[in-house]
mmCIF file with all atom_site columns, C-alpha atoms in Angstrom:
data_model
loop_
_atom_site.group_PDB
_atom_site.id
_atom_site.type_symbol
_atom_site.label_atom_id
_atom_site.label_alt_id
_atom_site.label_comp_id
_atom_site.label_asym_id
_atom_site.label_entity_id
_atom_site.label_seq_id
_atom_site.pdbx_PDB_ins_code
_atom_site.Cartn_x
_atom_site.Cartn_y
_atom_site.Cartn_z
_atom_site.occupancy
_atom_site.B_iso_or_equiv
_atom_site.pdbx_formal_charge
_atom_site.auth_seq_id
_atom_site.auth_comp_id
_atom_site.auth_asym_id
_atom_site.auth_atom_id
_atom_site.pdbx_PDB_model_num
ATOM 1   C CA . MET A 1 1   ? 15.380  -4.507  -16.489 1.00 41.00 ? 1   MET A CA 1
ATOM 2   C CA . MET A 1 2   ? 16.483  -4.064  -12.928 1.00 42.00 ? 2   MET A CA 1
ATOM 3   C CA . ARG A 1 3   ? 17.428  -6.897  -10.659 1.00 44.00 ? 3   ARG A CA 1
ATOM 4   C CA . PHE A 1 4   ? 15.686  -6.461  -7.357  1.00 42.00 ? 4   PHE A CA 1
ATOM 5   C CA . ALA A 1 5   ? 17.130  -7.922  -4.196  1.00 40.00 ? 5   ALA A CA 1
ATOM 6   C CA . ALA A 1 6   ? 14.848  -9.410  -1.570  1.00 42.00 ? 6   ALA A CA 1
ATOM 7   C CA . LEU A 1 7   ? 15.408  -7.947  1.888   1.00 42.00 ? 7   LEU A CA 1
ATOM 8   C CA . THR A 1 8   ? 13.977  -8.889  5.251   1.00 40.00 ? 8   THR A CA 1
ATOM 9   C CA . LEU A 1 9   ? 11.985  -6.509  7.427   1.00 45.00 ? 9   LEU A CA 1
ATOM 10  C CA . ALA A 1 10  ? 11.916  -8.748  10.468  1.00 42.00 ? 10  ALA A CA 1
ATOM 11  C CA . GLY A 1 11  ? 14.231  -6.632  12.595  1.00 44.00 ? 11  GLY A CA 1
ATOM 12  C CA . ALA A 1 12  ? 12.454  -3.400  11.791  1.00 44.00 ? 12  ALA A CA 1
ATOM 13  C CA . LEU A 1 13  ? 8.985   -4.791  12.336  1.00 43.00 ? 13  LEU A CA 1
ATOM 14  C CA . ILE A 1 14  ? 9.596   -6.142  15.837  1.00 41.00 ? 14  ILE A CA 1
ATOM 15  C CA . CYS A 1 15  ? 11.424  -3.072  17.088  1.00 44.00 ? 15  CYS A CA 1
ATOM 16  C CA . ALA A 1 16  ? 9.589   -0.485  19.167  1.00 43.00 ? 16  ALA A CA 1
ATOM 17  C CA . PRO A 1 17  ? 8.744   2.748   17.288  1.00 46.00 ? 17  PRO A CA 1
ATOM 18  C CA . ALA A 1 18  ? 11.098  5.719   17.625  1.00 50.00 ? 18  ALA A CA 1
ATOM 19  C CA . PHE A 1 19  ? 10.279  9.409   17.359  1.00 56.00 ? 19  PHE A CA 1
ATOM 20  C CA . ALA A 1 20  ? 10.589  10.667  13.817  1.00 56.00 ? 20  ALA A CA 1
ATOM 21  C CA . GLU A 1 21  ? 10.995  14.248  12.694  1.00 69.00 ? 21  GLU A CA 1
ATOM 22  C CA . PRO A 1 22  ? 8.826   14.666  9.576   1.00 91.00 ? 22  PRO A CA 1
ATOM 23  C CA . ARG A 1 23  ? 10.125  16.591  6.582   1.00 95.00 ? 23  ARG A CA 1
ATOM 24  C CA . GLN A 1 24  ? 7.356   17.687  4.241   1.00 97.00 ? 24  GLN A CA 1
ATOM 25  C CA . PHE A 1 25  ? 8.027   17.682  0.508   1.00 98.00 ? 25  PHE A CA 1
ATOM 26  C CA . THR A 1 26  ? 6.320   18.450  -2.786  1.00 98.00 ? 26  THR A CA 1
ATOM 27  C CA . VAL A 1 27  ? 7.600   17.095  -6.087  1.00 98.00 ? 27  VAL A CA 1
ATOM 28  C CA . HIS A 1 28  ? 6.186   17.444  -9.576  1.00 99.00 ? 28  HIS A CA 1
ATOM 29  C CA . SER A 1 29  ? 5.313   14.490  -11.753 1.00 98.00 ? 29  SER A CA 1
ATOM 30  C CA . ALA A 1 30  ? 6.072   14.382  -15.478 1.00 98.00 ? 30  ALA A CA 1
ATOM 31  C CA . ASP A 1 31  ? 2.771   16.121  -16.305 1.00 98.00 ? 31  ASP A CA 1
ATOM 32  C CA . GLY A 1 32  ? 3.378   18.853  -13.717 1.00 98.00 ? 32  GLY A CA 1
ATOM 33  C CA . THR A 1 33  ? 1.010   17.495  -11.064 1.00 98.00 ? 33  THR A CA 1
ATOM 34  C CA . ALA A 1 34  ? 2.175   18.232  -7.521  1.00 98.00 ? 34  ALA A CA 1
ATOM 35  C CA . ILE A 1 35  ? 2.749   15.129  -5.397  1.00 99.00 ? 35  ILE A CA 1
ATOM 36  C CA . ASN A 1 36  ? 2.902   15.761  -1.658  1.00 98.00 ? 36  ASN A CA 1
ATOM 37  C CA . GLY A 1 37  ? 4.421   13.630  1.046   1.00 98.00 ? 37  GLY A CA 1
ATOM 38  C CA . GLN A 1 38  ? 6.775   13.465  3.971   1.00 98.00 ? 38  GLN A CA 1
ATOM 39  C CA . ALA A 1 39  ? 10.040  11.880  4.950   1.00 97.00 ? 39  ALA A CA 1
ATOM 40  C CA . ASP A 1 40  ? 10.144  10.611  8.533   1.00 96.00 ? 40  ASP A CA 1
ATOM 41  C CA . LEU A 1 41  ? 13.693  11.051  9.760   1.00 94.00 ? 41  LEU A CA 1
ATOM 42  C CA . PRO A 1 42  ? 15.181  8.907   12.537  1.00 93.00 ? 42  PRO A CA 1
ATOM 43  C CA . ALA A 1 43  ? 16.976  10.533  15.442  1.00 88.00 ? 43  ALA A CA 1
ATOM 44  C CA . GLU A 1 44  ? 20.301  9.218   14.161  1.00 84.00 ? 44  GLU A CA 1
ATOM 45  C CA . ARG A 1 45  ? 20.229  9.587   10.412  1.00 79.00 ? 45  ARG A CA 1
ATOM 46  C CA . THR A 1 46  ? 21.826  7.302   7.903   1.00 85.00 ? 46  THR A CA 1
ATOM 47  C CA . ARG A 1 47  ? 21.693  7.628   4.134   1.00 92.00 ? 47  ARG A CA 1
ATOM 48  C CA . ALA A 1 48  ? 19.291  4.718   3.844   1.00 96.00 ? 48  ALA A CA 1
ATOM 49  C CA . ALA A 1 49  ? 15.613  5.203   3.025   1.00 97.00 ? 49  ALA A CA 1
ATOM 50  C CA . VAL A 1 50  ? 12.466  3.187   2.451   1.00 98.00 ? 50  VAL A CA 1
ATOM 51  C CA . ILE A 1 51  ? 9.858   4.448   -0.030  1.00 99.00 ? 51  ILE A CA 1
ATOM 52  C CA . PHE A 1 52  ? 6.318   3.193   0.592   1.00 99.00 ? 52  PHE A CA 1
ATOM 53  C CA . VAL A 1 53  ? 4.141   2.603   -2.475  1.00 98.00 ? 53  VAL A CA 1
ATOM 54  C CA . ALA A 1 54  ? 0.409   2.091   -1.903  1.00 97.00 ? 54  ALA A CA 1
ATOM 55  C CA . GLY A 1 55  ? -1.826  -0.277  -3.824  1.00 93.00 ? 55  GLY A CA 1
ATOM 56  C CA . THR A 1 56  ? -5.257  0.222   -5.366  1.00 90.00 ? 56  THR A CA 1
ATOM 57  C CA . GLY A 1 57  ? -7.276  2.950   -3.683  1.00 90.00 ? 57  GLY A CA 1
ATOM 58  C CA . LEU A 1 58  ? -7.270  6.649   -2.884  1.00 93.00 ? 58  LEU A CA 1
ATOM 59  C CA . PHE A 1 59  ? -4.680  6.377   -0.139  1.00 96.00 ? 59  PHE A CA 1
ATOM 60  C CA . ASP A 1 60  ? -2.882  9.223   1.534   1.00 97.00 ? 60  ASP A CA 1
ATOM 61  C CA . ARG A 1 61  ? 0.624   8.824   2.948   1.00 97.00 ? 61  ARG A CA 1
ATOM 62  C CA . ASP A 1 62  ? -0.618  6.966   6.045   1.00 97.00 ? 62  ASP A CA 1
ATOM 63  C CA . ALA A 1 63  ? -2.323  4.165   4.036   1.00 96.00 ? 63  ALA A CA 1
ATOM 64  C CA . ARG A 1 64  ? -5.062  3.605   6.604   1.00 93.00 ? 64  ARG A CA 1
ATOM 65  C CA . PHE A 1 65  ? -6.197  0.046   6.035   1.00 84.00 ? 65  PHE A CA 1
ATOM 66  C CA . GLY A 1 66  ? -6.984  -1.651  9.340   1.00 78.00 ? 66  GLY A CA 1
ATOM 67  C CA . ARG A 1 67  ? -10.096 -1.768  11.503  1.00 78.00 ? 67  ARG A CA 1
ATOM 68  C CA . SER A 1 68  ? -8.598  -2.166  14.977  1.00 85.00 ? 68  SER A CA 1
ATOM 69  C CA . GLY A 1 69  ? -9.348  1.408   16.019  1.00 88.00 ? 69  GLY A CA 1
ATOM 70  C CA . THR A 1 70  ? -5.696  1.906   16.990  1.00 92.00 ? 70  THR A CA 1
ATOM 71  C CA . PRO A 1 71  ? -2.923  4.020   15.420  1.00 90.00 ? 71  PRO A CA 1
ATOM 72  C CA . ARG A 1 72  ? -1.605  0.841   13.796  1.00 93.00 ? 72  ARG A CA 1
ATOM 73  C CA . ASP A 1 73  ? -4.507  0.988   11.330  1.00 93.00 ? 73  ASP A CA 1
ATOM 74  C CA . ALA A 1 74  ? -2.436  3.622   9.525   1.00 95.00 ? 74  ALA A CA 1
ATOM 75  C CA . ILE A 1 75  ? -0.193  0.922   8.098   1.00 95.00 ? 75  ILE A CA 1
ATOM 76  C CA . PHE A 1 76  ? 2.464   3.032   6.392   1.00 97.00 ? 76  PHE A CA 1
ATOM 77  C CA . ALA A 1 77  ? 2.654   5.504   9.282   1.00 96.00 ? 77  ALA A CA 1
ATOM 78  C CA . ASP A 1 78  ? 3.116   2.628   11.716  1.00 96.00 ? 78  ASP A CA 1
ATOM 79  C CA . LEU A 1 79  ? 5.763   0.913   9.590   1.00 96.00 ? 79  LEU A CA 1
ATOM 80  C CA . ALA A 1 80  ? 7.550   4.238   9.138   1.00 95.00 ? 80  ALA A CA 1
ATOM 81  C CA . GLN A 1 81  ? 8.074   4.529   12.887  1.00 93.00 ? 81  GLN A CA 1
ATOM 82  C CA . ARG A 1 82  ? 9.457   1.018   12.984  1.00 94.00 ? 82  ARG A CA 1
ATOM 83  C CA . MET A 1 83  ? 11.856  1.821   10.162  1.00 94.00 ? 83  MET A CA 1
ATOM 84  C CA . ASN A 1 84  ? 12.973  4.915   12.051  1.00 93.00 ? 84  ASN A CA 1
ATOM 85  C CA . ALA A 1 85  ? 13.774  2.711   15.026  1.00 91.00 ? 85  ALA A CA 1
ATOM 86  C CA . ARG A 1 86  ? 16.359  1.012   12.802  1.00 91.00 ? 86  ARG A CA 1
ATOM 87  C CA . GLY A 1 87  ? 17.852  4.261   11.567  1.00 92.00 ? 87  GLY A CA 1
ATOM 88  C CA . LEU A 1 88  ? 16.026  4.252   8.220   1.00 95.00 ? 88  LEU A CA 1
ATOM 89  C CA . THR A 1 89  ? 14.286  7.274   6.753   1.00 96.00 ? 89  THR A CA 1
ATOM 90  C CA . ALA A 1 90  ? 10.712  6.497   5.682   1.00 97.00 ? 90  ALA A CA 1
ATOM 91  C CA . VAL A 1 91  ? 9.333   8.262   2.606   1.00 98.00 ? 91  VAL A CA 1
ATOM 92  C CA . ARG A 1 92  ? 5.545   8.336   2.207   1.00 99.00 ? 92  ARG A CA 1
ATOM 93  C CA . TYR A 1 93  ? 3.423   10.222  -0.297  1.00 99.00 ? 93  TYR A CA 1
ATOM 94  C CA . ASP A 1 94  ? -0.223  10.930  -1.113  1.00 98.00 ? 94  ASP A CA 1
ATOM 95  C CA . ARG A 1 95  ? -1.802  9.559   -4.248  1.00 98.00 ? 95  ARG A CA 1
ATOM 96  C CA . ARG A 1 96  ? -2.406  12.330  -6.777  1.00 98.00 ? 96  ARG A CA 1
ATOM 97  C CA . GLY A 1 97  ? -5.597  14.211  -5.997  1.00 97.00 ? 97  GLY A CA 1
ATOM 98  C CA . VAL A 1 98  ? -5.647  13.126  -2.349  1.00 98.00 ? 98  VAL A CA 1
ATOM 99  C CA . ARG A 1 99  ? -5.340  15.841  0.299   1.00 98.00 ? 99  ARG A CA 1
ATOM 100 C CA . TYR A 1 100 ? -3.705  14.926  3.597   1.00 97.00 ? 100 TYR A CA 1
ATOM 101 C CA . GLY A 1 101 ? -4.856  15.984  7.047   1.00 94.00 ? 101 GLY A CA 1
ATOM 102 C CA . VAL A 1 102 ? -8.264  17.365  6.044   1.00 95.00 ? 102 VAL A CA 1
ATOM 103 C CA . PRO A 1 103 ? -11.827 16.210  6.855   1.00 94.00 ? 103 PRO A CA 1
ATOM 104 C CA . PRO A 1 104 ? -12.990 13.213  4.780   1.00 91.00 ? 104 PRO A CA 1
ATOM 105 C CA . ALA A 1 105 ? -15.381 15.388  2.756   1.00 93.00 ? 105 ALA A CA 1
ATOM 106 C CA . GLU A 1 106 ? -12.435 17.517  1.604   1.00 96.00 ? 106 GLU A CA 1
ATOM 107 C CA . MET A 1 107 ? -9.934  14.721  1.069   1.00 96.00 ? 107 MET A CA 1
ATOM 108 C CA . LEU A 1 108 ? -10.388 14.233  -2.673  1.00 96.00 ? 108 LEU A CA 1
ATOM 109 C CA . ASP A 1 109 ? -9.685  16.664  -5.504  1.00 97.00 ? 109 ASP A CA 1
ATOM 110 C CA . ASN A 1 110 ? -11.733 14.921  -8.180  1.00 96.00 ? 110 ASN A CA 1
ATOM 111 C CA . ALA A 1 111 ? -10.254 16.863  -11.082 1.00 96.00 ? 111 ALA A CA 1
ATOM 112 C CA . ILE A 1 112 ? -6.709  15.798  -10.209 1.00 97.00 ? 112 ILE A CA 1
ATOM 113 C CA . ALA A 1 113 ? -7.588  12.296  -9.012  1.00 96.00 ? 113 ALA A CA 1
ATOM 114 C CA . GLY A 1 114 ? -9.314  11.716  -12.343 1.00 95.00 ? 114 GLY A CA 1
ATOM 115 C CA . THR A 1 115 ? -6.005  12.094  -14.184 1.00 97.00 ? 115 THR A CA 1
ATOM 116 C CA . SER A 1 116 ? -4.602  8.976   -12.533 1.00 96.00 ? 116 SER A CA 1
ATOM 117 C CA . THR A 1 117 ? -3.463  6.245   -14.938 1.00 96.00 ? 117 THR A CA 1
ATOM 118 C CA . THR A 1 118 ? -0.949  3.434   -14.729 1.00 94.00 ? 118 THR A CA 1
ATOM 119 C CA . THR A 1 119 ? 1.514   5.736   -16.493 1.00 97.00 ? 119 THR A CA 1
ATOM 120 C CA . SER A 1 120 ? 0.916   8.702   -14.202 1.00 98.00 ? 120 SER A CA 1
ATOM 121 C CA . GLN A 1 121 ? 1.283   6.530   -11.100 1.00 98.00 ? 121 GLN A CA 1
ATOM 122 C CA . ARG A 1 122 ? 4.635   5.275   -12.365 1.00 98.00 ? 122 ARG A CA 1
ATOM 123 C CA . GLU A 1 123 ? 5.703   8.864   -13.053 1.00 98.00 ? 123 GLU A CA 1
ATOM 124 C CA . ASP A 1 124 ? 4.504   10.026  -9.626  1.00 99.00 ? 124 ASP A CA 1
ATOM 125 C CA . LEU A 1 125 ? 6.636   7.322   -8.039  1.00 99.00 ? 125 LEU A CA 1
ATOM 126 C CA . ALA A 1 126 ? 9.569   8.292   -10.255 1.00 99.00 ? 126 ALA A CA 1
ATOM 127 C CA . ALA A 1 127 ? 9.345   11.901  -9.041  1.00 99.00 ? 127 ALA A CA 1
ATOM 128 C CA . VAL A 1 128 ? 9.399   10.794  -5.392  1.00 99.00 ? 128 VAL A CA 1
ATOM 129 C CA . TYR A 1 129 ? 12.270  8.394   -6.112  1.00 99.00 ? 129 TYR A CA 1
ATOM 130 C CA . ASP A 1 130 ? 14.297  11.090  -7.883  1.00 98.00 ? 130 ASP A CA 1
ATOM 131 C CA . TRP A 1 131 ? 13.774  13.493  -4.965  1.00 98.00 ? 131 TRP A CA 1
ATOM 132 C CA . SER A 1 132 ? 14.865  10.828  -2.493  1.00 98.00 ? 132 SER A CA 1
ATOM 133 C CA . ARG A 1 133 ? 18.129  10.337  -4.401  1.00 98.00 ? 133 ARG A CA 1
ATOM 134 C CA . ALA A 1 134 ? 18.818  13.992  -5.254  1.00 97.00 ? 134 ALA A CA 1
ATOM 135 C CA . ARG A 1 135 ? 21.418  16.039  -3.373  1.00 96.00 ? 135 ARG A CA 1
ATOM 136 C CA . ASP A 1 136 ? 18.912  18.837  -2.872  1.00 95.00 ? 136 ASP A CA 1
ATOM 137 C CA . GLY A 1 137 ? 16.301  16.290  -1.772  1.00 95.00 ? 137 GLY A CA 1
ATOM 138 C CA . LEU A 1 138 ? 16.857  13.480  0.684   1.00 96.00 ? 138 LEU A CA 1
ATOM 139 C CA . ASN A 1 139 ? 20.272  12.530  -0.745  1.00 96.00 ? 139 ASN A CA 1
ATOM 140 C CA . ALA A 1 140 ? 19.753  8.866   0.134   1.00 97.00 ? 140 ALA A CA 1
ATOM 141 C CA . ARG A 1 141 ? 22.269  6.357   -1.166  1.00 96.00 ? 141 ARG A CA 1
ATOM 142 C CA . CYS A 1 142 ? 20.530  3.127   -0.185  1.00 97.00 ? 142 CYS A CA 1
ATOM 143 C CA . ILE A 1 143 ? 16.853  2.953   -1.157  1.00 98.00 ? 143 ILE A CA 1
ATOM 144 C CA . VAL A 1 144 ? 14.352  0.127   -0.804  1.00 98.00 ? 144 VAL A CA 1
ATOM 145 C CA . PHE A 1 145 ? 10.769  0.152   -2.086  1.00 98.00 ? 145 PHE A CA 1
ATOM 146 C CA . VAL A 1 146 ? 8.040   -1.327  0.108   1.00 98.00 ? 146 VAL A CA 1
ATOM 147 C CA . ALA A 1 147 ? 5.103   -1.862  -2.241  1.00 97.00 ? 147 ALA A CA 1
ATOM 148 C CA . HIS A 1 148 ? 1.617   -3.049  -1.355  1.00 95.00 ? 148 HIS A CA 1
ATOM 149 C CA . SER A 1 149 ? -0.485  -4.965  -3.894  1.00 92.00 ? 149 SER A CA 1
ATOM 150 C CA . GLU A 1 150 ? -0.836  -2.897  -7.103  1.00 93.00 ? 150 GLU A CA 1
ATOM 151 C CA . GLY A 1 151 ? 2.000   -0.711  -5.857  1.00 95.00 ? 151 GLY A CA 1
ATOM 152 C CA . LEU A 1 152 ? 4.349   -3.478  -6.950  1.00 95.00 ? 152 LEU A CA 1
ATOM 153 C CA . LEU A 1 153 ? 3.170   -2.932  -10.536 1.00 94.00 ? 153 LEU A CA 1
ATOM 154 C CA . HIS A 1 154 ? 4.133   0.743   -10.303 1.00 96.00 ? 154 HIS A CA 1
ATOM 155 C CA . VAL A 1 155 ? 7.590   -0.329  -9.148  1.00 97.00 ? 155 VAL A CA 1
ATOM 156 C CA . ALA A 1 156 ? 7.826   -2.878  -11.970 1.00 95.00 ? 156 ALA A CA 1
ATOM 157 C CA . ARG A 1 157 ? 6.838   -0.271  -14.560 1.00 96.00 ? 157 ARG A CA 1
ATOM 158 C CA . LEU A 1 158 ? 9.412   2.087   -13.106 1.00 98.00 ? 158 LEU A CA 1
ATOM 159 C CA . ALA A 1 159 ? 11.996  -0.657  -13.519 1.00 97.00 ? 159 ALA A CA 1
ATOM 160 C CA . ALA A 1 160 ? 10.942  -1.262  -17.124 1.00 96.00 ? 160 ALA A CA 1
ATOM 161 C CA . SER A 1 161 ? 11.351  2.453   -17.877 1.00 97.00 ? 161 SER A CA 1
ATOM 162 C CA . GLY A 1 162 ? 15.083  2.177   -17.217 1.00 97.00 ? 162 GLY A CA 1
ATOM 163 C CA . ALA A 1 163 ? 15.156  4.022   -13.892 1.00 97.00 ? 163 ALA A CA 1
ATOM 164 C CA . HIS A 1 164 ? 18.150  3.696   -11.597 1.00 96.00 ? 164 HIS A CA 1
ATOM 165 C CA . ALA A 1 165 ? 17.963  0.364   -9.748  1.00 96.00 ? 165 ALA A CA 1
ATOM 166 C CA . PRO A 1 166 ? 17.049  0.548   -6.042  1.00 97.00 ? 166 PRO A CA 1
ATOM 167 C CA . ASN A 1 167 ? 18.840  -1.573  -3.488  1.00 97.00 ? 167 ASN A CA 1
ATOM 168 C CA . GLY A 1 168 ? 15.810  -3.749  -2.933  1.00 97.00 ? 168 GLY A CA 1
ATOM 169 C CA . VAL A 1 169 ? 12.069  -4.221  -3.247  1.00 97.00 ? 169 VAL A CA 1
ATOM 170 C CA . ILE A 1 170 ? 9.733   -5.715  -0.641  1.00 96.00 ? 170 ILE A CA 1
ATOM 171 C CA . ALA A 1 171 ? 6.236   -6.742  -1.709  1.00 95.00 ? 171 ALA A CA 1
ATOM 172 C CA . ILE A 1 172 ? 3.285   -6.871  0.682   1.00 92.00 ? 172 ILE A CA 1
ATOM 173 C CA . GLY A 1 173 ? 0.537   -8.875  -1.007  1.00 88.00 ? 173 GLY A CA 1
ATOM 174 C CA . GLY A 1 174 ? 2.352   -8.428  -4.292  1.00 84.00 ? 174 GLY A CA 1
ATOM 175 C CA . LEU A 1 175 ? 0.765   -9.489  -7.561  1.00 80.00 ? 175 LEU A CA 1
ATOM 176 C CA . LEU A 1 176 ? 1.992   -12.809 -8.921  1.00 80.00 ? 176 LEU A CA 1
ATOM 177 C CA . GLU A 1 177 ? -0.595  -12.940 -11.716 1.00 82.00 ? 177 GLU A CA 1
ATOM 178 C CA . SER A 1 178 ? -1.826  -10.552 -14.391 1.00 84.00 ? 178 SER A CA 1
ATOM 179 C CA . PRO A 1 179 ? -3.796  -7.504  -13.164 1.00 82.00 ? 179 PRO A CA 1
ATOM 180 C CA . SER A 1 180 ? -6.930  -8.748  -14.974 1.00 87.00 ? 180 SER A CA 1
ATOM 181 C CA . SER A 1 181 ? -6.686  -12.108 -13.208 1.00 90.00 ? 181 SER A CA 1
ATOM 182 C CA . VAL A 1 182 ? -6.339  -10.410 -9.831  1.00 84.00 ? 182 VAL A CA 1
ATOM 183 C CA . VAL A 1 183 ? -9.351  -8.147  -10.468 1.00 85.00 ? 183 VAL A CA 1
ATOM 184 C CA . ARG A 1 184 ? -11.411 -11.179 -11.524 1.00 91.00 ? 184 ARG A CA 1
ATOM 185 C CA . TRP A 1 185 ? -10.487 -12.895 -8.246  1.00 87.00 ? 185 TRP A CA 1
ATOM 186 C CA . GLN A 1 186 ? -11.304 -9.823  -6.176  1.00 86.00 ? 186 GLN A CA 1
ATOM 187 C CA . MET A 1 187 ? -14.657 -9.180  -7.876  1.00 90.00 ? 187 MET A CA 1
ATOM 188 C CA . THR A 1 188 ? -16.041 -12.726 -8.142  1.00 92.00 ? 188 THR A CA 1
ATOM 189 C CA . GLY A 1 189 ? -13.587 -15.560 -7.572  1.00 94.00 ? 189 GLY A CA 1
ATOM 190 C CA . ARG A 1 190 ? -12.902 -14.788 -3.914  1.00 94.00 ? 190 ARG A CA 1
ATOM 191 C CA . ASP A 1 191 ? -16.563 -14.979 -2.903  1.00 95.00 ? 191 ASP A CA 1
ATOM 192 C CA . VAL A 1 192 ? -17.197 -18.147 -4.918  1.00 95.00 ? 192 VAL A CA 1
ATOM 193 C CA . TYR A 1 193 ? -14.207 -19.819 -3.279  1.00 96.00 ? 193 TYR A CA 1
ATOM 194 C CA . SER A 1 194 ? -15.337 -18.614 0.150   1.00 96.00 ? 194 SER A CA 1
ATOM 195 C CA . LEU A 1 195 ? -18.819 -20.043 -0.371  1.00 95.00 ? 195 LEU A CA 1
ATOM 196 C CA . HIS A 1 196 ? -17.307 -23.435 -1.153  1.00 96.00 ? 196 HIS A CA 1
ATOM 197 C CA . LEU A 1 197 ? -15.312 -23.245 2.077   1.00 97.00 ? 197 LEU A CA 1
ATOM 198 C CA . MET A 1 198 ? -18.400 -22.328 4.096   1.00 96.00 ? 198 MET A CA 1
ATOM 199 C CA . ASP A 1 199 ? -20.293 -25.367 2.779   1.00 96.00 ? 199 ASP A CA 1
ATOM 200 C CA . VAL A 1 200 ? -18.817 -27.572 5.485   1.00 95.00 ? 200 VAL A CA 1
ATOM 201 C CA . ASP A 1 201 ? -21.233 -30.481 4.962   1.00 95.00 ? 201 ASP A CA 1
ATOM 202 C CA . HIS A 1 202 ? -20.563 -30.432 1.197   1.00 95.00 ? 202 HIS A CA 1
ATOM 203 C CA . ASP A 1 203 ? -24.226 -30.676 0.251   1.00 95.00 ? 203 ASP A CA 1
ATOM 204 C CA . GLY A 1 204 ? -23.960 -27.927 -2.365  1.00 94.00 ? 204 GLY A CA 1
ATOM 205 C CA . ARG A 1 205 ? -26.045 -25.519 -0.275  1.00 93.00 ? 205 ARG A CA 1
ATOM 206 C CA . VAL A 1 206 ? -24.681 -22.839 2.058   1.00 95.00 ? 206 VAL A CA 1
ATOM 207 C CA . THR A 1 207 ? -27.052 -22.039 4.906   1.00 95.00 ? 207 THR A CA 1
ATOM 208 C CA . ASN A 1 208 ? -27.065 -18.861 6.956   1.00 95.00 ? 208 ASN A CA 1
ATOM 209 C CA . ALA A 1 209 ? -25.830 -20.884 9.908   1.00 95.00 ? 209 ALA A CA 1
ATOM 210 C CA . GLU A 1 210 ? -22.844 -22.064 7.868   1.00 95.00 ? 210 GLU A CA 1
ATOM 211 C CA . VAL A 1 211 ? -22.101 -18.509 6.776   1.00 96.00 ? 211 VAL A CA 1
ATOM 212 C CA . GLU A 1 212 ? -22.171 -17.155 10.315  1.00 94.00 ? 212 GLU A CA 1
ATOM 213 C CA . ALA A 1 213 ? -20.066 -20.022 11.648  1.00 96.00 ? 213 ALA A CA 1
ATOM 214 C CA . ASN A 1 214 ? -17.425 -20.140 8.938   1.00 95.00 ? 214 ASN A CA 1
ATOM 215 C CA . LEU A 1 215 ? -17.111 -16.776 7.169   1.00 95.00 ? 215 LEU A CA 1
ATOM 216 C CA . SER A 1 216 ? -14.253 -15.709 9.431   1.00 93.00 ? 216 SER A CA 1
ATOM 217 C CA . GLU A 1 217 ? -12.128 -18.574 8.076   1.00 95.00 ? 217 GLU A CA 1
ATOM 218 C CA . THR A 1 218 ? -12.495 -17.518 4.431   1.00 95.00 ? 218 THR A CA 1
ATOM 219 C CA . PRO A 1 219 ? -10.839 -14.882 2.212   1.00 93.00 ? 219 PRO A CA 1
ATOM 220 C CA . SER A 1 220 ? -14.132 -12.954 2.037   1.00 93.00 ? 220 SER A CA 1
ATOM 221 C CA . SER A 1 221 ? -13.910 -12.198 5.764   1.00 91.00 ? 221 SER A CA 1
ATOM 222 C CA . PHE A 1 222 ? -11.774 -9.148  4.895   1.00 82.00 ? 222 PHE A CA 1
ATOM 223 C CA . ALA A 1 223 ? -15.008 -7.166  4.314   1.00 82.00 ? 223 ALA A CA 1
ATOM 224 C CA . ASP A 1 224 ? -16.002 -7.798  7.944   1.00 83.00 ? 224 ASP A CA 1
ATOM 225 C CA . THR A 1 225 ? -19.667 -8.416  7.089   1.00 91.00 ? 225 THR A CA 1
ATOM 226 C CA . ALA A 1 226 ? -21.749 -11.516 6.396   1.00 91.00 ? 226 ALA A CA 1
ATOM 227 C CA . ALA A 1 227 ? -24.652 -9.581  4.858   1.00 93.00 ? 227 ALA A CA 1
ATOM 228 C CA . PRO A 1 228 ? -23.933 -10.344 1.162   1.00 92.00 ? 228 PRO A CA 1
ATOM 229 C CA . PHE A 1 229 ? -23.972 -14.086 1.877   1.00 94.00 ? 229 PHE A CA 1
ATOM 230 C CA . LEU A 1 230 ? -27.092 -14.351 4.047   1.00 93.00 ? 230 LEU A CA 1
ATOM 231 C CA . GLN A 1 231 ? -30.382 -15.606 2.579   1.00 91.00 ? 231 GLN A CA 1
ATOM 232 C CA . PRO A 1 232 ? -33.301 -13.168 3.112   1.00 88.00 ? 232 PRO A CA 1
ATOM 233 C CA . ASP A 1 233 ? -35.581 -16.029 4.176   1.00 84.00 ? 233 ASP A CA 1
ATOM 234 C CA . GLY A 1 234 ? -33.209 -16.905 7.002   1.00 71.00 ? 234 GLY A CA 1
ATOM 235 C CA . ALA A 1 235 ? -32.498 -20.380 5.691   1.00 66.00 ? 235 ALA A CA 1
#
């Protein structure tokens, strides 16, 4: 099992973005599936690279997750520029079956996306990692994984497979419980907990007024809608 060092991103995150020259790549996973991505190269290259690993969802290399309506909604693309500003190459890839840079209706290849398993996602990551280290690839000598949510599990499974240890791993919303426990929280536990928080007078009844006044202070506010919590009778 690898030992993963904890690194800080503070310097990279506060630095203004720098222009990055993208290098497109295609690697093949263990089952032959093509995995596409790009390496954003800083103006002054070093042999250090960051590999971004997305969590649950059909994400492309940009990992668009925000709702601000700004370019920063593309979380991995935004972080990649900030890494470039510190001289780090940023490696980003599309989840298998996801097409990049096409209209939303054409984004998903269902036949390929349907082959995704926990094993295939580990092997997809391994292929990108091997390319990043290879002399005929990126030839990086210092590599850090930045993994979001379930992406940390892919990194952990890669570690358990005996892969070469990276220089560090950074988790964004990383799992600290079993996957089944996390899914249970996401599907039911989060909303139950949020309802308790919205019941500010502790009378065991959450009114529409309480929902509208307090939803924004609860974990369920991530969905950006109060509709599932509002009573049809307006009470």
